[in-house]
Coordinates of C-alpha atoms in Angstrom, one line a residue:
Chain A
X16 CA 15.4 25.9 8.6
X17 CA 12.6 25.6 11.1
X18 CA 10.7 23.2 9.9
X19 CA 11.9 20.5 8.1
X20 CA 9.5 18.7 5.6
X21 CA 10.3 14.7 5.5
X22 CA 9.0 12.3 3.3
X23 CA 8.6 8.5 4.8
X24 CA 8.6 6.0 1.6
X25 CA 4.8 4.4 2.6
X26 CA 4.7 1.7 0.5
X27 CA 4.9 -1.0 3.2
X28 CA 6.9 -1.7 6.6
X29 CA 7.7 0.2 9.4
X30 CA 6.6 3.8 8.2
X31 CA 4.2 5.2 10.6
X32 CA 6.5 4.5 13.3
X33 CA 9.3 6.6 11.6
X34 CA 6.7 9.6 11.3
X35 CA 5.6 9.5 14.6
X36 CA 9.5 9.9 15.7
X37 CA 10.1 12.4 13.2
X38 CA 7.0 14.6 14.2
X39 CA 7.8 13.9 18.0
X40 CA 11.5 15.4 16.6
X41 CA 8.8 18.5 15.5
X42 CA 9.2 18.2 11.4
X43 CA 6.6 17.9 9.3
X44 CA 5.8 14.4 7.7
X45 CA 4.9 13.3 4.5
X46 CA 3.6 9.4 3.5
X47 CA 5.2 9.0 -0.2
X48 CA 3.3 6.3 -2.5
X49 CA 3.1 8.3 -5.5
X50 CA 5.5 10.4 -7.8
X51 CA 4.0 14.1 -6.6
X52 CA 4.6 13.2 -2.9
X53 CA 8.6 14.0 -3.6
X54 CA 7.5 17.2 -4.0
X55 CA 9.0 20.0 -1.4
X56 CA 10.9 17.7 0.9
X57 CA 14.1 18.4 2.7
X58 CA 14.6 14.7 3.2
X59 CA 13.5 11.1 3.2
X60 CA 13.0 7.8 4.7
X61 CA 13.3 4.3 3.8
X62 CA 11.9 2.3 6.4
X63 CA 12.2 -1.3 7.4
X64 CA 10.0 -3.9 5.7
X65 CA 10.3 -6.7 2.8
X66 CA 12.8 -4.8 0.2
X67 CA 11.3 -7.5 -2.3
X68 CA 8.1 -6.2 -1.7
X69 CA 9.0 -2.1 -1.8
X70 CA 11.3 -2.6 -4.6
X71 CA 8.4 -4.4 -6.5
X72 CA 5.8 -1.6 -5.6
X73 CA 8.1 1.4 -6.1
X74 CA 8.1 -0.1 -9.6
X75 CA 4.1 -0.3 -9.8
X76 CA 4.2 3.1 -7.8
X77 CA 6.0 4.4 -10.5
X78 CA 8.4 6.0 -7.5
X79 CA 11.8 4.6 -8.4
X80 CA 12.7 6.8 -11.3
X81 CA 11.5 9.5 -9.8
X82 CA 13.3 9.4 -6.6
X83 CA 16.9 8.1 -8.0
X84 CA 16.6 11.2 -9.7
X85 CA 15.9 13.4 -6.2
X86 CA 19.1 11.3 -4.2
X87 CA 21.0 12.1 -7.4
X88 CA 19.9 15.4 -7.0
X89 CA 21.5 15.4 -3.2
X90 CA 18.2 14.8 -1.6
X91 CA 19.4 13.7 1.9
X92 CA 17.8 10.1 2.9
X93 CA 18.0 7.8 5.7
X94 CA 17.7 4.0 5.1
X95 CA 16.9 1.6 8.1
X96 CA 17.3 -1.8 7.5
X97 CA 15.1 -3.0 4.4
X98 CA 16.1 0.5 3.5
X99 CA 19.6 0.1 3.7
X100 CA 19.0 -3.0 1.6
X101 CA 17.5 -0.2 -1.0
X102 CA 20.1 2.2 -1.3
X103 CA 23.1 -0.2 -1.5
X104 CA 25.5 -0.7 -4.2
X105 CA 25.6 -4.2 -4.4
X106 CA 23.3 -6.9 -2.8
X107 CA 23.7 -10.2 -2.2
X108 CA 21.4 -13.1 -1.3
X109 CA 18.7 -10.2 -3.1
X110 CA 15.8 -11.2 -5.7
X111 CA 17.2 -11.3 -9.3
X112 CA 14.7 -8.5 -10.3
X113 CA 15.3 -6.7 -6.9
X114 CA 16.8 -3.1 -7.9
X115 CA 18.4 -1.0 -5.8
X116 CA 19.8 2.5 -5.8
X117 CA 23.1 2.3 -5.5
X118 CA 23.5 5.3 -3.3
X119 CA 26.2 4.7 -1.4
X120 CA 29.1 2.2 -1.7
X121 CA 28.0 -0.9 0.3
X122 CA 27.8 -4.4 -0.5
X123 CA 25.2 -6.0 1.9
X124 CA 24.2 -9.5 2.6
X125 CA 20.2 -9.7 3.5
X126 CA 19.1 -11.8 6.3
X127 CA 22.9 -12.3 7.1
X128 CA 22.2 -12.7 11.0
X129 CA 19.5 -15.7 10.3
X130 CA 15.5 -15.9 10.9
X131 CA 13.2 -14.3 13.2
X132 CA 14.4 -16.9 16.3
X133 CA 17.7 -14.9 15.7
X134 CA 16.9 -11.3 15.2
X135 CA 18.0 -9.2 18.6
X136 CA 18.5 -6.2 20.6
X137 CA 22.2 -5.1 21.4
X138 CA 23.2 -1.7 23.0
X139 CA 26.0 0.1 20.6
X140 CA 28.5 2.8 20.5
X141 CA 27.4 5.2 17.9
X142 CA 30.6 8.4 17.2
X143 CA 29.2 11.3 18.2
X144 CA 26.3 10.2 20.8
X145 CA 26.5 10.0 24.1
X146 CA 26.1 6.9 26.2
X147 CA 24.7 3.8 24.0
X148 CA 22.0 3.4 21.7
X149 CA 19.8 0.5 22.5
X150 CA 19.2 -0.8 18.8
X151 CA 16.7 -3.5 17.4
X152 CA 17.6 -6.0 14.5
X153 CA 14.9 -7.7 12.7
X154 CA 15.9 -10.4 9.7
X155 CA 18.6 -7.7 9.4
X156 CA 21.0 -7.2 6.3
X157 CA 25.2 -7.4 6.8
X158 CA 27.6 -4.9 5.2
X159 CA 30.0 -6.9 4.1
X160 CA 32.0 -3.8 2.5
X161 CA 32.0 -0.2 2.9
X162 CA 33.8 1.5 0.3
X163 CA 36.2 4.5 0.5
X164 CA 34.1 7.2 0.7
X165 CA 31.9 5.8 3.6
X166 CA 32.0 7.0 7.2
X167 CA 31.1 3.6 9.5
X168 CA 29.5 5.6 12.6
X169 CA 28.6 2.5 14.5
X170 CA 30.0 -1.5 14.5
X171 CA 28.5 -4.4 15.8
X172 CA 31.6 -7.3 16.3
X173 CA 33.3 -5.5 13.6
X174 CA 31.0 -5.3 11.3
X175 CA 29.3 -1.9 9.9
X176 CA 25.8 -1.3 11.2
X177 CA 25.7 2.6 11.0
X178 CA 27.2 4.5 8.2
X179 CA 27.3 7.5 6.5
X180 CA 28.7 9.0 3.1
X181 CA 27.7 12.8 2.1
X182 CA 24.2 12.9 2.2
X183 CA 22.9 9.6 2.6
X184 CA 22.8 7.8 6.4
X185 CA 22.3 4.0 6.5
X186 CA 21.2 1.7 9.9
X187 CA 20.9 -1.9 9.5
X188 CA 18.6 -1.8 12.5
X189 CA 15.3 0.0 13.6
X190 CA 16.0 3.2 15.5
X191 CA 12.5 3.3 15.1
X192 CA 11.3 1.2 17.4
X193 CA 14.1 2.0 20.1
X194 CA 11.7 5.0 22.0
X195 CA 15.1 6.6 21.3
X196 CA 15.2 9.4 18.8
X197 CA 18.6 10.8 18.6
X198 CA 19.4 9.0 15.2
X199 CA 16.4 10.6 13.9
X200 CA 17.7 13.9 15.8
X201 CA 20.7 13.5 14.7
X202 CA 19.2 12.9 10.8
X203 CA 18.0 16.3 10.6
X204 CA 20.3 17.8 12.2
X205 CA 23.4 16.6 10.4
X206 CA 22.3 15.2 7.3
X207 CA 19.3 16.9 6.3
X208 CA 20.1 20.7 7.5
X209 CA 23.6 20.8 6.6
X210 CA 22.6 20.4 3.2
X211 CA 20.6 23.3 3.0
Chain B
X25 CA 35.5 6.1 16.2
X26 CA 35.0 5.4 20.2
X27 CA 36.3 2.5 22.0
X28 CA 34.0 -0.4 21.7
X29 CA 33.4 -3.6 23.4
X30 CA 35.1 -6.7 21.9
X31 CA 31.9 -9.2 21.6
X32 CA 28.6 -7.3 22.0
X33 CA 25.5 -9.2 23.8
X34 CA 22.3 -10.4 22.0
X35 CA 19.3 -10.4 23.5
X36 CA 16.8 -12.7 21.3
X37 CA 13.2 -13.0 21.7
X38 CA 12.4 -10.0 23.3
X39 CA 9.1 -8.2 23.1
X40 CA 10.4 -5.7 21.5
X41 CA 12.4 -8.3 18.7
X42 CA 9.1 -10.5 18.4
X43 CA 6.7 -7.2 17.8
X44 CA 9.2 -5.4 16.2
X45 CA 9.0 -8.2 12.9
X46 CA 5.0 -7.7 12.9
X47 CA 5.8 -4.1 12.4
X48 CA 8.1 -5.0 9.3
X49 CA 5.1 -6.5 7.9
X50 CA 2.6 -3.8 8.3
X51 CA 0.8 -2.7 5.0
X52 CA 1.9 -6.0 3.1
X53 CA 0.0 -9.6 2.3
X54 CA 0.8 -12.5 3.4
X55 CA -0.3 -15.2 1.4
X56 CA -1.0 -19.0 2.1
X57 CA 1.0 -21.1 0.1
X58 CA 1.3 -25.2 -0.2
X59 CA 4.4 -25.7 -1.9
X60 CA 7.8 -23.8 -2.8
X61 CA 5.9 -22.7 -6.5
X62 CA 3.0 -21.1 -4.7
X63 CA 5.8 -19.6 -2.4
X64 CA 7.6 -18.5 -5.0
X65 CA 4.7 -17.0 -7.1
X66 CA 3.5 -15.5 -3.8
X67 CA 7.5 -13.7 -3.4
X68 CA 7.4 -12.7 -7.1
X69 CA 3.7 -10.9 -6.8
X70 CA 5.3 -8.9 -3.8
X71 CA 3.6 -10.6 -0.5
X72 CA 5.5 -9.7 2.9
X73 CA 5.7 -12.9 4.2
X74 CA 4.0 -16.5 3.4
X75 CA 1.8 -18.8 5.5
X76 CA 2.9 -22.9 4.9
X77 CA 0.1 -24.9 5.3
X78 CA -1.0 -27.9 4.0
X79 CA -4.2 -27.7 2.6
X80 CA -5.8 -23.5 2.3
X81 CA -8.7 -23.3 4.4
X82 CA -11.7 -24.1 1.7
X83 CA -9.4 -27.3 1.0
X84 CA -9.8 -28.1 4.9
X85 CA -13.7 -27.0 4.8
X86 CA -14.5 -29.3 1.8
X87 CA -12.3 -32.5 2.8
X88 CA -12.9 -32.3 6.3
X89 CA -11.5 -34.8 8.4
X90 CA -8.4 -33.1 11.6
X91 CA -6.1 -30.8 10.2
X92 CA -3.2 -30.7 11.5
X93 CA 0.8 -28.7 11.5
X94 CA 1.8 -29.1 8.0
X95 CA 4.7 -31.6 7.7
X96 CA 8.7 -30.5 8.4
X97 CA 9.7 -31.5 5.1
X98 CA 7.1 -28.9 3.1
X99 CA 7.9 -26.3 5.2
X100 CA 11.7 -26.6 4.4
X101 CA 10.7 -26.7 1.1
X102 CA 9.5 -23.6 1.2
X103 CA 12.0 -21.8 3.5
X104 CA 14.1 -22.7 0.8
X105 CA 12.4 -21.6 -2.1
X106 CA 11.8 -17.4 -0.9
X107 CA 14.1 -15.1 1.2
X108 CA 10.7 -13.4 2.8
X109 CA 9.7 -14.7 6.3
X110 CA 7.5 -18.1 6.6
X111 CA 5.2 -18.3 8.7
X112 CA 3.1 -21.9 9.8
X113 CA 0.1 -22.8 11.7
X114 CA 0.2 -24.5 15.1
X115 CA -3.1 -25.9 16.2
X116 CA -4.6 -24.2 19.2
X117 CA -3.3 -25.4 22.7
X118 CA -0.7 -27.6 20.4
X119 CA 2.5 -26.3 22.5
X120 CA 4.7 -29.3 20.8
X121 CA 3.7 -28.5 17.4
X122 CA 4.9 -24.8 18.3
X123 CA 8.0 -26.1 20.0
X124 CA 8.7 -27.9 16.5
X125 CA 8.0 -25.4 14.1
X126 CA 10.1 -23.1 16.1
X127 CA 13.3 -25.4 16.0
X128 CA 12.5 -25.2 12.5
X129 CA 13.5 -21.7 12.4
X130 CA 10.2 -20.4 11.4
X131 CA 9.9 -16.7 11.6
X132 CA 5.8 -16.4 13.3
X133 CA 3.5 -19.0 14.4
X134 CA 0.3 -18.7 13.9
X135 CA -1.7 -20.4 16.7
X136 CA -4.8 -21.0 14.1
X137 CA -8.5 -22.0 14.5
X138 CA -7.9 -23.0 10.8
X139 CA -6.5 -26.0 12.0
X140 CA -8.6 -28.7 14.5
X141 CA -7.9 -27.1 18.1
X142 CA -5.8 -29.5 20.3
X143 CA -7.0 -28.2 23.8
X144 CA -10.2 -27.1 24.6
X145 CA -9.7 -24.8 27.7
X146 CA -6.1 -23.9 27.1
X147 CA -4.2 -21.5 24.1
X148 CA -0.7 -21.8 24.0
X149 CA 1.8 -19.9 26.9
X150 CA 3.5 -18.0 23.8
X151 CA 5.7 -16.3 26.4
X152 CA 7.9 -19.8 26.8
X153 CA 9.2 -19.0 23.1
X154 CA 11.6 -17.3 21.4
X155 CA 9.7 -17.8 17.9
X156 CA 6.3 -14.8 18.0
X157 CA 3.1 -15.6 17.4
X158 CA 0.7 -14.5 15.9
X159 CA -3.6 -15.1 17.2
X160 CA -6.7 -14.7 15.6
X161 CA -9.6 -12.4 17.6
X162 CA -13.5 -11.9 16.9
X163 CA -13.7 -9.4 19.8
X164 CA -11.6 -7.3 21.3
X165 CA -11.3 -9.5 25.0
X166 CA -10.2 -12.4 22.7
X167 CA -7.6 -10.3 21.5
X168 CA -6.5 -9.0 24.5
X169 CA -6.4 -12.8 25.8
X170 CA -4.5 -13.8 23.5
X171 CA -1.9 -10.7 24.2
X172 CA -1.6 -11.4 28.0
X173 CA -0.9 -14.9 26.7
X174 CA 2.3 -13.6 25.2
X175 CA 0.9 -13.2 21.2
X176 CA 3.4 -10.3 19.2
X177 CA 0.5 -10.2 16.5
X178 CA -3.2 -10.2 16.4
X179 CA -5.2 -11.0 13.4
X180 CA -8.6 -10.6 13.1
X181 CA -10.3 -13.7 12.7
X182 CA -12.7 -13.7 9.6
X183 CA -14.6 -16.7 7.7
X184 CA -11.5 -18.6 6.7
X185 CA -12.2 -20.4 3.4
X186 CA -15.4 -19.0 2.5
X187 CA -13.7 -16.3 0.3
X188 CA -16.5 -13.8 2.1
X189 CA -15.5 -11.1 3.6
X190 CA -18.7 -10.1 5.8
X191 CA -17.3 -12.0 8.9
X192 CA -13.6 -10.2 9.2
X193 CA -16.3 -6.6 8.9
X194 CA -17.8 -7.6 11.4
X195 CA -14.5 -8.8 13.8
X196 CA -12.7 -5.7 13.0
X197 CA -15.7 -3.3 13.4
X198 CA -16.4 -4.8 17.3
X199 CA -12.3 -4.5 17.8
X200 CA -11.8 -1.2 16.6
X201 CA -15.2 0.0 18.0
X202 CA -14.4 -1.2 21.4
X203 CA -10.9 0.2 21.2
X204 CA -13.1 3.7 20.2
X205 CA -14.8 3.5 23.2
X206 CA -12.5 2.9 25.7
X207 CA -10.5 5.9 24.9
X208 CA -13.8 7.9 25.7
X209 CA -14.1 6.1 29.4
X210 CA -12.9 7.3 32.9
X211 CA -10.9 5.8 35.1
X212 CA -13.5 4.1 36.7
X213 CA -15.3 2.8 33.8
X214 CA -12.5 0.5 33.2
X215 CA -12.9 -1.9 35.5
X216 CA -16.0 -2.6 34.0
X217 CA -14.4 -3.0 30.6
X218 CA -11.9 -5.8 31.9
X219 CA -14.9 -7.5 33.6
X220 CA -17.3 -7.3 30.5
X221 CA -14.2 -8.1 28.3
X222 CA -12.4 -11.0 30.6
X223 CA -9.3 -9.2 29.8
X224 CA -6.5 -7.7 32.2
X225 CA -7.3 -4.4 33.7
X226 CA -3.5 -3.4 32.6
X227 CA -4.0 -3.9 28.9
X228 CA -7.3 -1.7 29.1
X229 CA -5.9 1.0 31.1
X230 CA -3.5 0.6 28.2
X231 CA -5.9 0.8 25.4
X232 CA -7.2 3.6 27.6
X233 CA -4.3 5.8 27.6
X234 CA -2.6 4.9 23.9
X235 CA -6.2 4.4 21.5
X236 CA -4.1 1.2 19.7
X237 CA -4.0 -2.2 20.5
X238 CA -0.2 -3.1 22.3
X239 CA 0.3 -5.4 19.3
X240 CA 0.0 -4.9 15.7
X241 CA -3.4 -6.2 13.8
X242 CA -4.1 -7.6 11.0
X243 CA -6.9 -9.0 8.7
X244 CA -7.8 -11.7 7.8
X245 CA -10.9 -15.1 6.9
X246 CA -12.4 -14.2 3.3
X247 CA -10.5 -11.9 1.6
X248 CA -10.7 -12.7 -2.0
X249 CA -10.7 -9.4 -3.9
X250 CA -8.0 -5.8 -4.1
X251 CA -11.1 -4.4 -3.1
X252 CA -12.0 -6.7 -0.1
X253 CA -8.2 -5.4 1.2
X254 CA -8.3 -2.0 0.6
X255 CA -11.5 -2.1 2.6
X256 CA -10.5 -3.5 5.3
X257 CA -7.4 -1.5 5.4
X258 CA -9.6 1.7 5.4
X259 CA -11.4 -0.1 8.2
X260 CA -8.1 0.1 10.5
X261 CA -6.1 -3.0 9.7
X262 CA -2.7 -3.1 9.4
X263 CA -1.9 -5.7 6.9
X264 CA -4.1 -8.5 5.4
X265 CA -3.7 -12.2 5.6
X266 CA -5.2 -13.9 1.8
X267 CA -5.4 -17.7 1.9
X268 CA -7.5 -19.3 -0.5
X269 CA -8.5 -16.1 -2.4
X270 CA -5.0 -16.4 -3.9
X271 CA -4.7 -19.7 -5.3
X272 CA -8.3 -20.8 -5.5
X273 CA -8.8 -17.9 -8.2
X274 CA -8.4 -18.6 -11.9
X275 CA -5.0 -16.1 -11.8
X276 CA -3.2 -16.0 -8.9
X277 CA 0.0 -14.4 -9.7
X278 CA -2.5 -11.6 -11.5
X279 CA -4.4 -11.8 -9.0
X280 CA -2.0 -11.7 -5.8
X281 CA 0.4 -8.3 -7.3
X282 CA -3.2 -6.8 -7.6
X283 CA -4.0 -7.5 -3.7
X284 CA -0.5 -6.5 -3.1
X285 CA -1.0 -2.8 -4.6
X286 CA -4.4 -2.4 -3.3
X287 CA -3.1 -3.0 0.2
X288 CA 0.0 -0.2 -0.2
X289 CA -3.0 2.1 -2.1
X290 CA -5.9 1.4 -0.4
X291 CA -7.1 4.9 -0.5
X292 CA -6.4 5.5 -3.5
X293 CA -9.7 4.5 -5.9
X294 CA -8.3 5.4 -9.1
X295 CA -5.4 2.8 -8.5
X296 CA -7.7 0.6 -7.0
X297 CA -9.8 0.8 -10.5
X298 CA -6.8 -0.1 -12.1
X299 CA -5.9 -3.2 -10.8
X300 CA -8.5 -4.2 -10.2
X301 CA -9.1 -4.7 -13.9
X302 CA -9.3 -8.1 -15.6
X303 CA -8.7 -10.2 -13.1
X304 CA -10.7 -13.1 -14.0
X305 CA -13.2 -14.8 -11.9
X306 CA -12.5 -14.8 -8.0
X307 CA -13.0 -18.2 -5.7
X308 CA -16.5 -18.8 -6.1
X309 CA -17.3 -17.9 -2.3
X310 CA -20.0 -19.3 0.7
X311 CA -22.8 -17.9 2.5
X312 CA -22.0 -17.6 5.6
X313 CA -25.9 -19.0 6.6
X314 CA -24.4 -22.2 4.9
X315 CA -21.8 -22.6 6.9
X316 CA -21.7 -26.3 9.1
X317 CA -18.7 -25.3 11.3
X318 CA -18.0 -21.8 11.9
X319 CA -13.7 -21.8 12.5
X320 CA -14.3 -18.4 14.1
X321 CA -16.2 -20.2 17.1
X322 CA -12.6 -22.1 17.9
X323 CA -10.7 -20.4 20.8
X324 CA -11.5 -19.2 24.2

């Protein structure tokens, strides 16, 4: 594959900062805010962002049905934080109404670390990357569980902040911000190609 | 899995932390609230985040009189009551009422002209805090002021209160423009621009070299319709703030999911038709011309 064609979910959050990673990466990008943008892609994003808010407007959008179907369909996606929060299992400390995916096995706690005045940066040991990855957590979410079938890449005190299961990668930080994209690199290298 | 340290260290309050929560928010409302039921209606229509404040800014306009940080107690109330972030006003130059609402555990501060500015000279050193904050600009040297004074967030400034949206045109147009014409100017030229703009040379030659602003920006001051935020966001703003557009309409929960969609679909005018739809009447809305005290004046 030469050029791989990735969707960014464009609802609201962090989105334009994941396209200008991926197109720096060289694939081609594509803002998703309405059913037909699923069309053609080799992979998606879920960015960072309120999950309230995205699960309430994929909804509106009209999006959600749609796009369970394509990561049922083995449509290989990368959540970041909020978007972690999307494609979880189980969610705790969530909206009622808040739906999620269930994409792969994870129980997650949002805002586990606290508010704003307690979001950080901390340098981690990701398998398979050289050196460390300087990552960035915002109001992040806490796995709490990772089931079976999930790969944890990356911990953070013990606790699961990169993981992996078949075709769906999860970060509860912002590799997006980091000016550092070999999780993006390594994304369409690993996740989205080796589907194809 | 590869050997890993025992107890990782956290570094809070970064740049790169305190931006990096303004870029969470981008394409989203926030909404001024007064109590946990506004907040809650405000979480359930699908804002980003919500503003605590005591009174909404055409409250403050009519009743005059100082306005001030809203009290402890009804901003806990209303950290309680959602799981988005909360943000609350700190009057301009007020560094204790900053210092407060950050041992709170608020997630922004917004250093507002909304409220009655506490120092007439002097904005607050945001750089001293762990908590971000968030400024309001008419013009692009405000803005930049307000950045080398350690602000994560910029919101243009607007009419707050009047529910008209002809003053944030006019802020964001004279940002953005400027922005536009700096990325046409040499080397030289920029000098001139930090003079004419009272700004720091760095940030231009910044602006110069990157077309963007080093901060996220936002609109806000007399939003009051979907179509007043899809505009806006056409315009080049990242997210919108709605205050009393919300709750001084005759629906807001109606009203504020329909401001919410706009803002993810504001290009979209077939979507925009659509919720726009039946929304009952908006705020009733001021004439600028009318106006006794402009809040767009406070700040330096």
């Amino acid at each position: 594959m030469t050029t791989p064609t990735i969707g960014v979910l464009a609802l609201q959050g962090a989105f334009a900062r994941h396209g200008g990673v991926l197109r720096d990466l060289g694939a081609a990008v594509v803002d998703v805010r309405r059913p037909d943008d699923l069309h053609g892609l080799d992979g998606i994003i879920l960015p960072g962002g309120e999950s309230t808010t995205m699960s309430m407007l994929l909804e509106s959008s009209e999006l959600f049905d749609p796009l369970a179907e394509a990561l049922d369909d083995g449509l290989a996606v990368f959540g970041t934080c909020a978007g972690l929060i999307l494609l979880a299992s189980e969610v705790i400390d969530g909206r009622d109404d808040q739906r999620c995916f269930g994409a792969i096995d994870l129980r997650v706690r949002r805002n586990a670390y606290g508010t704003q005045i307690q979001s950080f940066e901390a340098d981690l040991v990701i398998d398979d990357l050289d050196g460390v990855f300087p990552a960035v957590f915002i109001r992040a979410p806490e796995v709490e569980r990772a089931g079976a079938g999930v790969s944890v890449l990356a911990r953070l005190d013990g606790d699961p902040v990169l993981c992996r299961s078949g075709r769906v990668l999860v970060a509860s930080f912002h590799p997006e911000l980091s000016h550092d994209g070999r999780l993006h690199r390594l994304f369409l290298d690993e996740v989205v190609t080796a589907g194809q | 899995m590869t050997e890993e340290p025992t107890s990782s260290t956290r570094s809070t309050g970064s740049p790169l932390v305190k931006r990096g929560l303004a870029e969470m928010l981008k394409g989203g409302v926030i909404m001024d609230v007064v109590d946990p039921d506004q907040a809650r209606i405000a979480e359930d229509a699908g804002a980003v985040a919500v503003m605590a404040l005591e009174r909404v800014p055409s409250d403050i306009r009519r009743d005059g009189g100082v306005a001030r940080m809203s009290d402890p107690e009804m901003i806990a109330g209303i950290q309680g009551a959602v799981t988005i972030p909360v943000m609350a006003k700190a009057r301009i130059g007020h560094f204790v009422e900053a210092q407060i609402l950050q041992a709170l555990g608020v997630d922004y501060v917004d250093e507002s002209e909304v409220l009655t500015p506490a120092d007439e000279a002097h904005h607050i050193d945001k750089w001293a805090f762990t908590v971000p904050f968030v400024c309001g600009a008419t013009n692009l040297g405000e803005a930049l002021r307000r950045i080398s004074e350690g602000a994560c967030l910029i919101r243009s400034k607007g009419e707050a209160g009047t529910g008209n949206i002809v003053e944030a045109t006019r802020h964001l147009r004279s940002i953005l423009g400027d922005i536009a014409k700096i990325t046409q100017a040499d080397s030289a030229e920029l000098f001139d621009w930090a003079k004419q703009l009272q700004a720091p040379l760095p940030l231009v030659q910044e602006i110069a070299e990157t077309g963007t602003l080093p901060v996220p920006m936002f609109c806000a001051g007399g939003l009051a319709t979907p179509a007043d935020a899809a505009m806006v966001m056409q315009l080049g703003a990242q997210s919108v703030f709605v205050g009393s557009g919300i709750f001084k309409s005759d629906n807001p929960p109606v009203r504020a999911k329909a401001i919410v969609e706009a803002t993810t679909h504001f290009r979209d005018a077939h979507i925009l038709a659509k919720v726009s739809r039946g929304l009952g009447p908006a705020m009733a809305g001021l004439e600028i011309s009318t106006l006794e005290t402009k809040l767009a004046d406070r700040g330096w």
